[in-house]
C-alpha cells in the first residue's frame, strides 16, 4: 500500500513525502528550531521535519543512524560525520545587576560563585581561552547546573556569574537585567553546525535544510 501511494504521487507529478529527524538541545530547539518548523513546512510541503531533544546523546545517535542529523556546537573529531555550518555562537560573561560585589579583575573572583554546566567548565573555558594564559580564577565556589536555562535562572537571581551564549541572554542584557562583566575581554566563539553521518542517503536534503536554517537568525 505504501509503495502504491508513492507511485500515485509520482504519477501526479508531486514530490514523494519524506521525514527527517533533527536532534537539538532543549533551549536552542525551543527558541530557534521550533519557530522555524512552520517556514520549513511551507517551503517544502512534502518534507516533515521532526525534532528530538537531547544533549550529550545527540552525536552518538547521529553516528548510530537513529537521528538523521543534530544541531550542535560540540567540536567534532570523528571521520564518520559530515557537517554544514549554521551560525557563529558567541558568548558573554554576565552577572546580575543586583550583585553586591563587583567583578572588575581576577582577584575579585573570590567574592563570587561561578555557574557552569558540569565540572569540566565547558562554558567558562570560552572566557579562559581569551584571558591571559597564566591567570588563575579562584572563585569562592562553583555550582554545576546541567543546562544553560538553569544557569540563566540562577544568574538572574544573583546567585553567581557565568558565561552564556549571547543569543540566549541578549534581551536580559538589553533590558538591564544582566550586565556584561569584563567587556574588554573578547571571548572565544564557536559555531552551530548541522551534523550528519557520512553516507546518509538524505544528505542532499540535509544540506538544503542547513541552507534554510542559515537564513534564520538565532534567537
XYZ file of N, CA, C and O in Angstrom:
876
model
N 0.834 -1.208 0.000
C 0.000 0.000 0.000
C 0.866 1.254 0.000
O 0.578 2.230 -0.687
N 1.958 1.221 0.789
C 2.863 2.372 0.835
C 3.530 2.582 -0.513
O 3.672 3.716 -0.994
N 3.953 1.484 -1.162
C 4.596 1.587 -2.467
C 3.621 2.135 -3.496
O 3.983 2.982 -4.316
N 2.366 1.699 -3.435
C 1.371 2.185 -4.389
C 1.099 3.668 -4.176
O 0.928 4.421 -5.140
N 1.100 4.106 -2.916
C 0.890 5.523 -2.624
C 1.991 6.366 -3.246
O 1.734 7.432 -3.825
N 3.237 5.874 -3.158
C 4.354 6.603 -3.763
C 4.219 6.643 -5.281
O 4.524 7.652 -5.918
N 3.754 5.539 -5.874
C 3.581 5.503 -7.327
C 2.518 6.506 -7.765
O 2.677 7.189 -8.791
N 1.438 6.624 -6.980
C 0.377 7.579 -7.309
C 0.903 9.006 -7.236
O 0.621 9.844 -8.104
N 1.681 9.279 -6.206
C 2.260 10.620 -6.057
C 3.137 10.945 -7.260
O 3.078 12.045 -7.818
N 3.971 10.007 -7.671
C 4.851 10.223 -8.825
C 4.042 10.432 -10.098
O 4.381 11.274 -10.931
N 2.974 9.651 -10.247
C 2.139 9.782 -11.437
C 1.498 11.163 -11.508
O 1.291 11.715 -12.587
N 1.175 11.724 -10.354
C 0.543 13.040 -10.313
C 1.557 14.170 -10.374
O 1.189 15.348 -10.320
N 2.842 13.839 -10.436
C 3.875 14.853 -10.571
C 4.236 15.566 -9.282
O 4.856 16.631 -9.304
N 3.820 15.012 -8.153
C 4.139 15.628 -6.879
C 5.358 14.953 -6.264
O 5.553 13.746 -6.423
N 6.210 15.720 -5.521
C 7.359 15.090 -4.845
C 6.884 14.087 -3.804
O 5.853 14.290 -3.148
N 7.610 13.007 -3.663
C 7.254 11.994 -2.674
C 7.485 12.538 -1.266
O 8.496 13.183 -1.001
N 6.554 12.320 -0.342
C 6.741 12.802 1.028
C 7.875 12.053 1.727
O 8.116 10.875 1.466
N 8.556 12.750 2.632
C 9.619 12.115 3.411
C 9.773 12.857 4.734
O 9.280 13.974 4.903
N 10.470 12.233 5.675
C 10.670 12.802 7.005
C 12.155 12.789 7.352
O 12.871 11.826 7.035
N 12.625 13.849 7.982
C 13.960 13.867 8.561
C 13.822 14.288 10.023
O 12.988 15.118 10.371
N 14.636 13.691 10.870
C 14.593 13.975 12.307
C 15.893 14.645 12.729
O 16.980 14.108 12.493
N 15.755 15.827 13.345
C 16.908 16.601 13.791
C 16.972 16.584 15.313
O 15.978 16.817 15.994
N 18.153 16.347 15.837
C 18.365 16.410 17.275
C 18.813 17.804 17.682
O 19.498 18.495 16.929
N 18.421 18.223 18.861
C 18.790 19.543 19.357
C 18.711 19.554 20.869
O 17.992 18.739 21.460
N 19.436 20.468 21.502
C 19.257 20.624 22.945
C 18.010 21.472 23.181
O 17.554 22.204 22.296
N 17.472 21.367 24.376
C 16.160 21.936 24.686
C 16.084 23.432 24.397
O 15.176 23.901 23.700
N 17.033 24.217 24.940
C 16.932 25.671 24.845
C 16.987 26.157 23.397
O 16.194 27.002 22.975
N 17.932 25.620 22.635
C 18.056 26.033 21.234
C 16.851 25.570 20.428
O 16.346 26.294 19.566
N 16.378 24.383 20.718
C 15.219 23.872 19.996
C 13.987 24.733 20.206
O 13.289 25.089 19.251
N 13.728 25.097 21.453
C 12.520 25.866 21.756
C 12.613 27.301 21.246
O 11.613 27.881 20.816
N 13.801 27.903 21.305
C 13.919 29.311 20.918
C 14.111 29.510 19.420
O 13.761 30.566 18.884
N 14.638 28.486 18.726
C 15.023 28.690 17.324
C 14.422 27.663 16.372
O 13.797 28.028 15.373
N 14.554 26.381 16.678
C 14.105 25.364 15.718
C 12.591 25.190 15.698
O 11.998 25.040 14.629
N 11.961 25.179 16.862
C 10.502 25.044 16.872
C 9.837 26.179 16.089
O 8.964 25.936 15.245
N 10.232 27.462 16.300
C 9.639 28.535 15.490
C 9.949 28.414 13.997
O 9.238 28.988 13.171
N 11.019 27.678 13.655
C 11.386 27.531 12.243
C 10.552 26.484 11.517
O 10.523 26.452 10.277
N 9.858 25.623 12.253
C 9.169 24.495 11.625
C 8.097 24.933 10.634
O 7.942 24.322 9.571
N 7.350 25.970 10.960
C 6.276 26.414 10.065
C 6.839 26.849 8.724
O 6.309 26.492 7.661
N 7.946 27.609 8.735
C 8.561 28.046 7.490
C 9.149 26.899 6.700
O 9.028 26.856 5.464
N 9.776 25.951 7.394
C 10.330 24.780 6.702
C 9.237 23.976 6.033
O 9.425 23.414 4.950
N 8.066 23.922 6.666
C 6.942 23.186 6.090
C 6.382 23.898 4.864
O 6.000 23.251 3.871
N 6.347 25.227 4.900
C 5.812 25.981 3.761
C 6.698 25.852 2.526
O 6.195 25.732 1.402
N 8.010 25.887 2.715
C 8.911 25.838 1.557
C 8.952 24.459 0.910
O 9.134 24.355 -0.295
N 8.771 23.414 1.719
C 8.788 22.051 1.180
C 7.659 21.251 1.831
O 7.892 20.518 2.795
N 6.430 21.365 1.317
C 5.295 20.690 1.962
C 5.455 19.171 2.048
O 4.852 18.541 2.925
N 6.229 18.599 1.143
C 6.401 17.147 1.152
C 7.353 16.670 2.244
O 7.465 15.476 2.527
N 8.069 17.617 2.866
C 9.089 17.277 3.875
C 8.534 17.499 5.281
O 8.022 18.558 5.599
N 8.643 16.490 6.123
C 8.289 16.626 7.536
C 9.579 16.672 8.350
O 10.387 15.734 8.275
N 9.779 17.752 9.077
C 10.948 17.883 9.948
C 10.497 17.597 11.372
O 9.679 18.326 11.935
N 11.012 16.526 11.946
C 10.712 16.167 13.331
C 11.908 16.496 14.202
O 13.046 16.549 13.723
N 11.657 16.718 15.485
C 12.721 17.092 16.417
C 12.880 16.041 17.503
O 11.915 15.404 17.930
N 14.133 15.889 17.951
C 14.447 15.049 19.108
C 15.259 15.904 20.061
O 16.281 16.478 19.673
N 14.810 16.005 21.315
C 15.520 16.817 22.293
C 16.469 15.943 23.111
O 16.064 14.910 23.649
N 17.720 16.386 23.202
C 18.715 15.651 23.971
C 19.872 16.555 24.312
O 19.776 17.778 24.262
N 21.018 15.948 24.640
C 22.208 16.736 24.977
C 23.444 15.948 24.571
O 23.799 15.913 23.402
N 24.066 15.290 25.536
C 25.292 14.541 25.232
C 25.029 13.336 24.335
O 25.962 12.786 23.740
N 23.776 12.909 24.225
C 23.444 11.728 23.429
C 23.213 12.037 21.960
O 22.997 11.126 21.156
N 23.271 13.315 21.552
C 22.908 13.665 20.178
C 23.894 13.087 19.157
O 23.484 12.425 18.198
N 25.187 13.348 19.329
C 26.151 12.843 18.348
C 26.197 11.317 18.305
O 26.259 10.736 17.202
N 26.189 10.610 19.453
C 26.125 9.140 19.367
C 24.921 8.640 18.581
O 25.020 7.665 17.832
N 23.788 9.310 18.719
C 22.601 8.899 17.964
C 22.760 9.160 16.467
O 22.320 8.373 15.630
N 23.393 10.291 16.125
C 23.662 10.584 14.714
C 24.597 9.531 14.133
O 24.356 8.994 13.040
N 25.653 9.217 14.858
C 26.635 8.243 14.350
C 26.046 6.835 14.268
O 26.458 6.036 13.421
N 25.077 6.544 15.146
C 24.426 5.230 15.120
C 23.329 5.155 14.070
O 22.818 4.069 13.779
N 22.937 6.315 13.522
C 21.911 6.330 12.492
C 20.495 6.423 13.010
O 19.546 6.330 12.223
N 20.304 6.636 14.316
C 18.950 6.766 14.858
C 18.436 8.208 14.766
O 17.249 8.443 14.981
N 19.315 9.166 14.467
C 18.934 10.536 14.139
C 19.517 10.865 12.773
O 20.665 10.492 12.480
N 18.757 11.565 11.947
C 19.296 11.968 10.646
C 20.413 12.991 10.809
O 21.418 12.954 10.090
N 20.240 13.922 11.760
C 21.242 14.971 11.962
C 20.986 15.615 13.308
O 19.957 15.398 13.945
N 21.950 16.427 13.742
C 21.799 17.164 15.000
C 22.383 18.551 14.824
O 23.359 18.752 14.087
N 21.768 19.519 15.502
C 22.306 20.871 15.566
C 23.105 20.969 16.854
O 22.550 20.822 17.947
N 24.403 21.216 16.741
C 25.267 21.217 17.912
C 26.476 22.108 17.676
O 26.874 22.338 16.529
N 27.048 22.589 18.779
C 28.305 23.346 18.680
C 29.468 22.536 19.242
O 30.563 23.066 19.423
N 29.227 21.263 19.534
C 30.293 20.388 20.030
C 31.387 20.274 18.979
O 31.116 20.126 17.777
N 32.631 20.361 19.424
C 33.750 20.227 18.487
C 33.834 18.795 17.984
O 33.733 17.837 18.746
N 34.037 18.639 16.675
C 33.967 17.333 16.035
C 35.359 16.749 15.815
O 36.251 17.427 15.328
N 35.485 15.475 16.178
C 36.762 14.788 15.973
C 36.504 13.384 15.423
O 37.198 12.436 15.755
N 35.479 13.273 14.570
C 35.102 11.970 14.030
C 35.197 11.993 12.510
O 34.777 12.958 11.868
N 35.730 10.907 11.949
C 35.865 10.831 10.493
C 34.579 10.362 9.821
O 34.458 10.455 8.596
N 33.627 9.886 10.619
C 32.408 9.313 10.027
C 31.231 10.279 10.034
O 30.083 9.852 9.894
N 31.488 11.568 10.223
C 30.398 12.547 10.186
C 30.715 13.660 9.193
O 31.873 13.919 8.869
N 29.669 14.289 8.702
C 29.780 15.452 7.830
C 28.972 16.576 8.474
O 28.077 16.326 9.285
N 29.255 17.801 8.099
C 28.512 18.897 8.715
C 28.446 20.103 7.788
O 29.223 20.246 6.840
N 27.488 20.980 8.110
C 27.352 22.268 7.432
C 27.262 23.345 8.509
O 26.479 23.202 9.458
N 28.068 24.403 8.424
C 27.990 25.474 9.427
C 26.670 26.220 9.323
O 26.140 26.422 8.231
N 26.138 26.626 10.476
C 24.866 27.349 10.525
C 25.072 28.786 10.990
O 24.866 29.723 10.239
N 25.451 28.959 12.256
C 25.620 30.300 12.820
C 26.778 30.299 13.803
O 26.981 29.317 14.525
N 27.488 31.419 13.859
C 28.503 31.585 14.891
C 27.810 31.698 16.249
O 26.801 32.376 16.386
N 28.358 31.011 17.235
C 27.821 31.085 18.593
C 28.785 31.904 19.444
O 29.890 31.463 19.759
N 28.363 33.102 19.803
C 29.186 33.992 20.619
C 28.765 33.904 22.076
O 27.613 33.587 22.374
N 29.687 34.237 22.950
C 29.445 34.107 24.378
C 29.739 35.414 25.100
O 30.541 36.230 24.637
N 29.082 35.582 26.261
C 29.330 36.745 27.106
C 29.436 36.283 28.558
O 28.794 35.308 28.969
N 30.260 36.994 29.315
C 30.437 36.742 30.742
C 29.503 37.701 31.469
O 29.643 38.920 31.331
N 28.530 37.175 32.202
C 27.474 38.033 32.740
C 27.237 37.809 34.229
O 27.557 36.758 34.791
N 26.635 38.822 34.841
C 26.191 38.764 36.222
C 24.959 39.639 36.363
O 24.690 40.488 35.505
N 24.218 39.436 37.441
C 23.012 40.227 37.678
C 23.378 41.649 38.085
O 24.430 41.898 38.678
N 22.514 42.581 37.774
C 22.697 43.960 38.216
C 22.721 44.057 39.731
O 23.295 44.987 40.291
N 22.107 43.098 40.386
C 21.982 43.142 41.841
C 23.213 42.625 42.583
O 23.222 42.594 43.815
N 24.250 42.203 41.859
C 25.441 41.683 42.533
C 26.006 42.730 43.496
O 26.234 43.882 43.124
N 26.251 42.319 44.728
C 26.746 43.253 45.740
C 28.227 43.571 45.522
O 28.696 44.673 45.790
N 28.982 42.578 45.085
C 30.416 42.766 44.841
C 30.662 42.871 43.345
O 30.099 42.110 42.556
N 31.499 43.800 42.941
C 31.830 43.939 41.529
C 32.914 42.946 41.138
O 33.710 42.515 41.965
N 32.922 42.586 39.863
C 33.960 41.720 39.326
C 34.665 42.499 38.226
O 34.203 42.553 37.090
N 35.764 43.149 38.585
C 36.498 44.003 37.660
C 37.848 43.419 37.282
O 38.463 43.852 36.310
N 38.322 42.427 38.046
C 39.616 41.787 37.788
C 39.586 40.396 38.404
O 38.689 40.066 39.180
N 40.569 39.564 38.066
C 40.525 38.171 38.516
C 40.616 38.044 40.030
O 40.096 37.090 40.615
N 41.240 39.008 40.704
C 41.318 38.952 42.168
C 39.936 39.049 42.817
O 39.749 38.625 43.956
N 38.980 39.617 42.099
C 37.621 39.747 42.631
C 36.841 38.439 42.558
O 35.748 38.341 43.129
N 37.369 37.429 41.866
C 36.639 36.172 41.684
C 36.326 35.490 43.012
O 35.317 34.788 43.139
N 37.163 35.705 44.028
C 36.965 35.040 45.322
C 35.678 35.475 46.013
O 35.225 34.843 46.966
N 35.062 36.549 45.532
C 33.809 37.035 46.114
C 32.580 36.482 45.385
O 31.452 36.822 45.741
N 32.800 35.631 44.377
C 31.690 35.215 43.525
C 31.627 33.705 43.362
O 32.633 32.998 43.473
N 30.416 33.233 43.035
C 30.195 31.836 42.671
C 30.160 31.732 41.155
O 29.487 32.523 40.496
N 30.868 30.762 40.603
C 30.835 30.514 39.162
C 29.777 29.459 38.870
O 29.741 28.401 39.513
N 28.922 29.734 37.900
C 27.880 28.807 37.485
C 28.240 28.234 36.113
O 28.582 28.978 35.199
N 28.176 26.912 35.997
C 28.514 26.286 34.708
C 27.711 25.002 34.557
O 26.934 24.626 35.436
N 27.919 24.332 33.430
C 27.113 23.148 33.118
C 27.543 21.947 33.950
O 26.731 21.294 34.598
N 28.841 21.624 33.936
C 29.354 20.492 34.700
C 30.805 20.763 35.092
O 31.357 21.819 34.726
N 31.449 19.872 35.852
C 32.775 20.169 36.418
C 33.874 20.498 35.414
O 34.880 21.114 35.791
N 33.723 20.115 34.155
C 34.734 20.469 33.151
C 34.692 21.950 32.784
O 35.556 22.422 32.043
N 33.693 22.675 33.259
C 33.523 24.105 32.991
C 33.543 24.424 31.490
O 34.313 25.275 31.028
N 32.696 23.761 30.712
C 32.740 23.973 29.252
C 32.416 25.400 28.824
O 32.934 25.872 27.816
N 31.572 26.102 29.588
C 31.236 27.474 29.208
C 32.308 28.463 29.641
O 32.703 29.341 28.871
N 32.803 28.340 30.857
C 33.814 29.288 31.331
C 35.107 29.168 30.527
O 35.893 30.115 30.453
N 35.324 28.035 29.883
C 36.536 27.880 29.068
C 36.562 28.859 27.891
O 37.636 29.201 27.392
N 35.397 29.287 27.432
C 35.384 30.293 26.366
C 35.972 31.612 26.854
O 36.546 32.368 26.073
N 35.833 31.879 28.155
C 36.477 33.054 28.744
C 37.964 32.787 28.975
O 38.816 33.623 28.647
N 38.280 31.617 29.534
C 39.684 31.295 29.817
C 40.534 31.286 28.552
O 41.698 31.690 28.576
N 39.967 30.840 27.445
C 40.718 30.802 26.189
C 41.078 32.200 25.704
O 42.013 32.365 24.911
N 40.327 33.213 26.172
C 40.595 34.588 25.749
C 41.394 35.366 26.785
O 41.981 36.405 26.473
N 41.455 34.872 28.032
C 42.174 35.552 29.113
C 43.659 35.194 29.058
O 44.051 34.211 28.411
N 44.524 35.973 29.724
C 45.954 35.633 29.768
C 46.173 34.214 30.279
O 45.512 33.763 31.221
N 47.094 33.504 29.661
C 47.280 32.076 29.928
C 47.615 31.773 31.390
O 47.221 30.737 31.919
N 48.350 32.641 32.058
C 48.787 32.368 33.426
C 47.788 32.838 34.480
O 48.005 32.652 35.671
N 46.695 33.449 34.062
C 45.719 33.963 35.022
C 44.978 32.822 35.703
O 44.528 31.886 35.057
N 44.885 32.884 37.025
C 44.162 31.886 37.810
C 42.903 32.528 38.374
O 42.973 33.540 39.068
N 41.748 31.909 38.060
C 40.473 32.447 38.519
C 39.969 31.560 39.650
O 39.432 30.485 39.417
N 40.153 32.035 40.871
C 39.790 31.258 42.060
C 38.464 31.772 42.619
O 38.427 32.697 43.442
N 37.360 31.174 42.175
C 36.042 31.572 42.653
C 35.792 30.985 44.041
O 36.393 29.969 44.425
N 34.884 31.620 44.778
C 34.583 31.136 46.129
C 33.997 29.725 46.084
O 34.255 28.894 46.954
N 33.204 29.447 45.060
C 32.651 28.111 44.849
C 32.180 27.992 43.405
O 32.041 29.001 42.704
N 31.955 26.766 42.968
C 31.470 26.503 41.611
C 30.202 25.666 41.717
O 30.166 24.664 42.435
N 29.177 26.090 41.016
C 27.887 25.395 41.037
C 27.616 24.832 39.642
O 27.691 25.556 38.648
N 27.309 23.531 39.560
C 27.050 22.867 38.280
C 25.550 22.658 38.126
O 24.899 22.080 38.991
N 24.997 23.121 37.000
C 23.543 23.138 36.845
C 23.027 22.340 35.650
O 21.821 22.190 35.479
N 23.905 21.867 34.793
C 23.488 20.929 33.757
C 22.856 21.487 32.506
O 22.803 20.806 31.485
N 22.351 22.730 32.534
C 21.683 23.294 31.362
C 21.777 24.812 31.420
O 21.763 25.408 32.503
N 21.838 25.439 30.235
C 22.013 26.890 30.209
C 20.779 27.620 30.716
O 20.880 28.723 31.259
N 19.591 27.032 30.580
C 18.390 27.673 31.106
C 18.454 27.761 32.629
O 18.065 28.777 33.225
N 18.954 26.703 33.269
C 19.098 26.713 34.725
C 20.158 27.727 35.154
O 19.991 28.424 36.164
N 21.234 27.825 34.386
C 22.288 28.790 34.709
C 21.747 30.208 34.605
O 21.970 31.045 35.498
N 21.035 30.501 33.525
C 20.460 31.844 33.365
C 19.551 32.188 34.535
O 19.585 33.307 35.067
N 18.737 31.241 34.956
C 17.822 31.476 36.070
C 18.595 31.854 37.332
O 18.233 32.813 38.031
N 19.664 31.133 37.620
C 20.452 31.392 38.825
C 21.203 32.720 38.719
O 21.337 33.447 39.716
N 21.703 33.048 37.528
C 22.379 34.337 37.357
C 21.398 35.477 37.602
O 21.722 36.457 38.282
N 20.201 35.373 37.068
C 19.192 36.415 37.268
C 18.829 36.564 38.741
O 18.467 37.657 39.193
N 18.918 35.475 39.494
C 18.660 35.535 40.929
C 19.781 36.231 41.692
O 19.615 36.554 42.868
N 20.929 36.422 41.019
C 22.079 36.988 41.709
C 22.913 35.948 42.431
O 23.737 36.286 43.289
N 22.724 34.664 42.077
C 23.429 33.583 42.763
C 24.870 33.417 42.321
O 25.655 32.729 42.993
N 25.248 34.012 41.209
C 26.618 33.860 40.735
C 26.807 34.480 39.366
O 25.923 35.182 38.854
N 27.965 34.223 38.790
C 28.311 34.745 37.465
C 28.525 33.570 36.523
O 28.799 32.452 36.959
N 28.409 33.836 35.216
C 28.503 32.724 34.269
C 28.800 33.226 32.870
O 28.518 34.378 32.530
N 29.354 32.347 32.067
C 29.475 32.556 30.628
C 28.281 31.878 29.975
O 28.004 30.698 30.228
N 27.552 32.638 29.147
C 26.359 32.107 28.483
C 26.339 32.528 27.020
O 26.963 33.532 26.654
N 25.636 31.778 26.164
C 25.519 32.188 24.758
C 24.880 33.568 24.648
O 23.887 33.864 25.312
N 25.444 34.396 23.790
C 24.959 35.768 23.649
C 23.499 35.812 23.220
O 22.709 36.619 23.741
N 23.107 34.961 22.270
C 21.727 34.995 21.782
C 20.750 34.667 22.910
O 19.619 35.161 22.924
N 21.188 33.854 23.874
C 20.296 33.370 24.919
C 20.008 34.429 25.976
O 18.968 34.385 26.639
N 20.934 35.392 26.155
C 20.742 36.428 27.183
C 20.691 37.827 26.574
O 20.796 38.818 27.291
N 20.529 37.906 25.266
C 20.540 39.211 24.593
C 19.507 40.152 25.192
O 19.803 41.320 25.503
N 18.276 39.682 25.366
C 17.217 40.539 25.896
C 17.487 40.928 27.343
O 17.181 42.052 27.768
N 18.056 40.010 28.121
C 18.371 40.316 29.524
C 19.404 41.436 29.629
O 19.294 42.315 30.488
N 20.404 41.400 28.757
C 21.437 42.446 28.765
C 20.846 43.759 28.269
O 21.084 44.827 28.850
N 20.065 43.692 27.202
C 19.492 44.908 26.629
C 18.563 45.607 27.625
O 18.536 46.846 27.693
N 17.811 44.828 28.390
C 16.874 45.410 29.347
C 17.508 45.738 30.692
O 16.841 46.298 31.568
N 18.781 45.390 30.867
C 19.458 45.721 32.109
C 19.313 44.709 33.216
O 19.778 44.941 34.336
N 18.656 43.568 32.947
C 18.554 42.535 33.981
C 19.919 41.905 34.260
O 20.213 41.506 35.384
N 20.749 41.804 33.216
C 22.107 41.295 33.357
C 23.076 42.331 32.813
O 22.738 43.105 31.920
N 24.297 42.305 33.323
C 25.332 43.177 32.773
C 26.530 42.337 32.363
O 26.833 41.301 32.971
N 27.190 42.774 31.325
C 28.371 42.069 30.817
C 29.550 42.404 31.711
O 29.837 43.574 31.984
N 30.254 41.378 32.174
C 31.417 41.542 33.034
C 32.692 41.542 32.197
O 32.789 40.806 31.210
N 33.640 42.340 32.599
C 34.932 42.421 31.913
C 34.737 42.505 30.392
O 35.218 41.658 29.638
N 34.025 43.513 29.915
C 33.666 43.593 28.493
C 34.857 43.732 27.551
O 34.710 43.497 26.349
N 36.022 44.100 28.070
C 37.192 44.235 27.192
C 37.774 42.889 26.768
O 38.553 42.810 25.824
N 37.414 41.845 27.498
C 37.882 40.502 27.135
C 36.962 39.957 26.051
O 35.757 39.789 26.272
N 37.516 39.695 24.881
C 36.724 39.163 23.767
C 36.729 37.641 23.853
O 37.734 36.991 23.560
N 35.616 37.091 24.262
C 35.545 35.654 24.486
C 35.665 34.869 23.181
O 35.279 35.350 22.114
N 36.229 33.673 23.291
C 36.296 32.781 22.140
C 34.873 32.424 21.706
O 33.943 32.435 22.514
N 34.712 32.126 20.448
C 33.385 31.770 19.929
C 33.411 30.362 19.344
O 34.460 29.723 19.258
N 32.268 29.892 18.961
C 32.144 28.563 18.377
C 31.129 28.650 17.241
O 30.665 29.737 16.900
N 30.749 27.518 16.676
C 29.768 27.505 15.592
C 28.714 26.440 15.836
O 29.034 25.319 16.245
N 27.465 26.805 15.607
C 26.435 25.789 15.495
C 26.581 25.133 14.129
O 26.772 25.815 13.115
N 26.474 23.822 14.114
C 26.602 23.063 12.866
C 25.458 22.056 12.770
O 24.972 21.569 13.791
N 25.062 21.761 11.548
C 24.167 20.642 11.321
C 25.063 19.457 10.979
O 25.793 19.495 9.985
N 25.005 18.424 11.801
C 25.929 17.286 11.692
C 25.140 16.031 11.339
O 24.093 15.761 11.936
N 25.649 15.266 10.358
C 25.007 14.006 9.990
C 26.063 12.951 9.722
O 27.246 13.247 9.536
N 25.629 11.702 9.691
C 26.542 10.585 9.464
C 26.940 10.513 8.000
O 26.105 10.695 7.106
N 28.215 10.283 7.746
C 28.690 10.122 6.372
C 27.924 8.977 5.702
O 27.711 7.918 6.301
N 27.495 9.221 4.474
C 26.753 8.198 3.749
C 25.256 8.224 3.986
O 24.535 7.362 3.466
N 24.780 9.211 4.745
C 23.333 9.324 4.961
C 22.636 9.521 3.610
O 22.973 10.437 2.858
N 21.665 8.677 3.273
C 21.008 8.792 1.961
C 20.234 10.101 1.788
O 19.907 10.479 0.674
N 19.976 10.796 2.883
C 19.274 12.080 2.824
C 20.255 13.263 2.837
O 19.847 14.390 3.118
N 21.495 13.035 2.508
C 22.494 14.094 2.642
C 22.123 15.356 1.857
O 22.253 16.482 2.371
N 21.650 15.210 0.637
C 21.306 16.400 -0.150
C 20.167 17.175 0.504
O 20.144 18.410 0.475
N 19.230 16.466 1.106
C 18.130 17.137 1.797
C 18.627 17.833 3.061
O 18.142 18.908 3.417
N 19.588 17.247 3.752
C 20.145 17.856 4.963
C 20.930 19.120 4.620
O 20.872 20.115 5.356
N 21.635 19.096 3.507
C 22.346 20.298 3.048
C 21.341 21.409 2.756
O 21.577 22.587 3.073
N 20.208 21.037 2.171
C 19.170 22.027 1.866
C 18.573 22.607 3.147
O 18.331 23.810 3.243
N 18.330 21.764 4.141
C 17.818 22.245 5.424
C 18.810 23.204 6.068
O 18.433 24.255 6.610
N 20.088 22.848 6.011
C 21.117 23.713 6.589
C 21.100 25.093 5.939
O 21.224 26.122 6.616
N 20.931 25.129 4.627
C 20.887 26.415 3.918
C 19.697 27.244 4.371
O 19.796 28.472 4.526
N 18.555 26.598 4.605
C 17.371 27.321 5.081
C 17.576 27.834 6.508
O 17.192 28.959 6.833
N 18.177 27.018 7.363
C 18.388 27.419 8.746
C 19.399 28.567 8.861
O 19.295 29.403 9.758
N 20.355 28.602 7.944
C 21.341 29.705 7.973
C 20.680 31.056 7.747
O 21.201 32.084 8.181
N 19.557 31.059 7.065
C 18.865 32.318 6.784
C 18.031 32.808 7.967
O 17.517 33.928 7.943
N 17.903 31.979 8.988
C 17.089 32.348 10.156
C 17.996 32.780 11.305
O 18.821 31.995 11.769
N 17.904 34.009 11.783
C 18.778 34.472 12.867
C 18.512 33.706 14.160
O 17.385 33.291 14.428
N 19.564 33.529 14.944
C 19.417 32.900 16.242
C 18.576 33.779 17.148
O 18.658 34.987 17.125
N 17.779 33.118 18.004
C 17.002 33.873 18.985
C 16.672 32.980 20.174
O 16.818 31.788 20.117
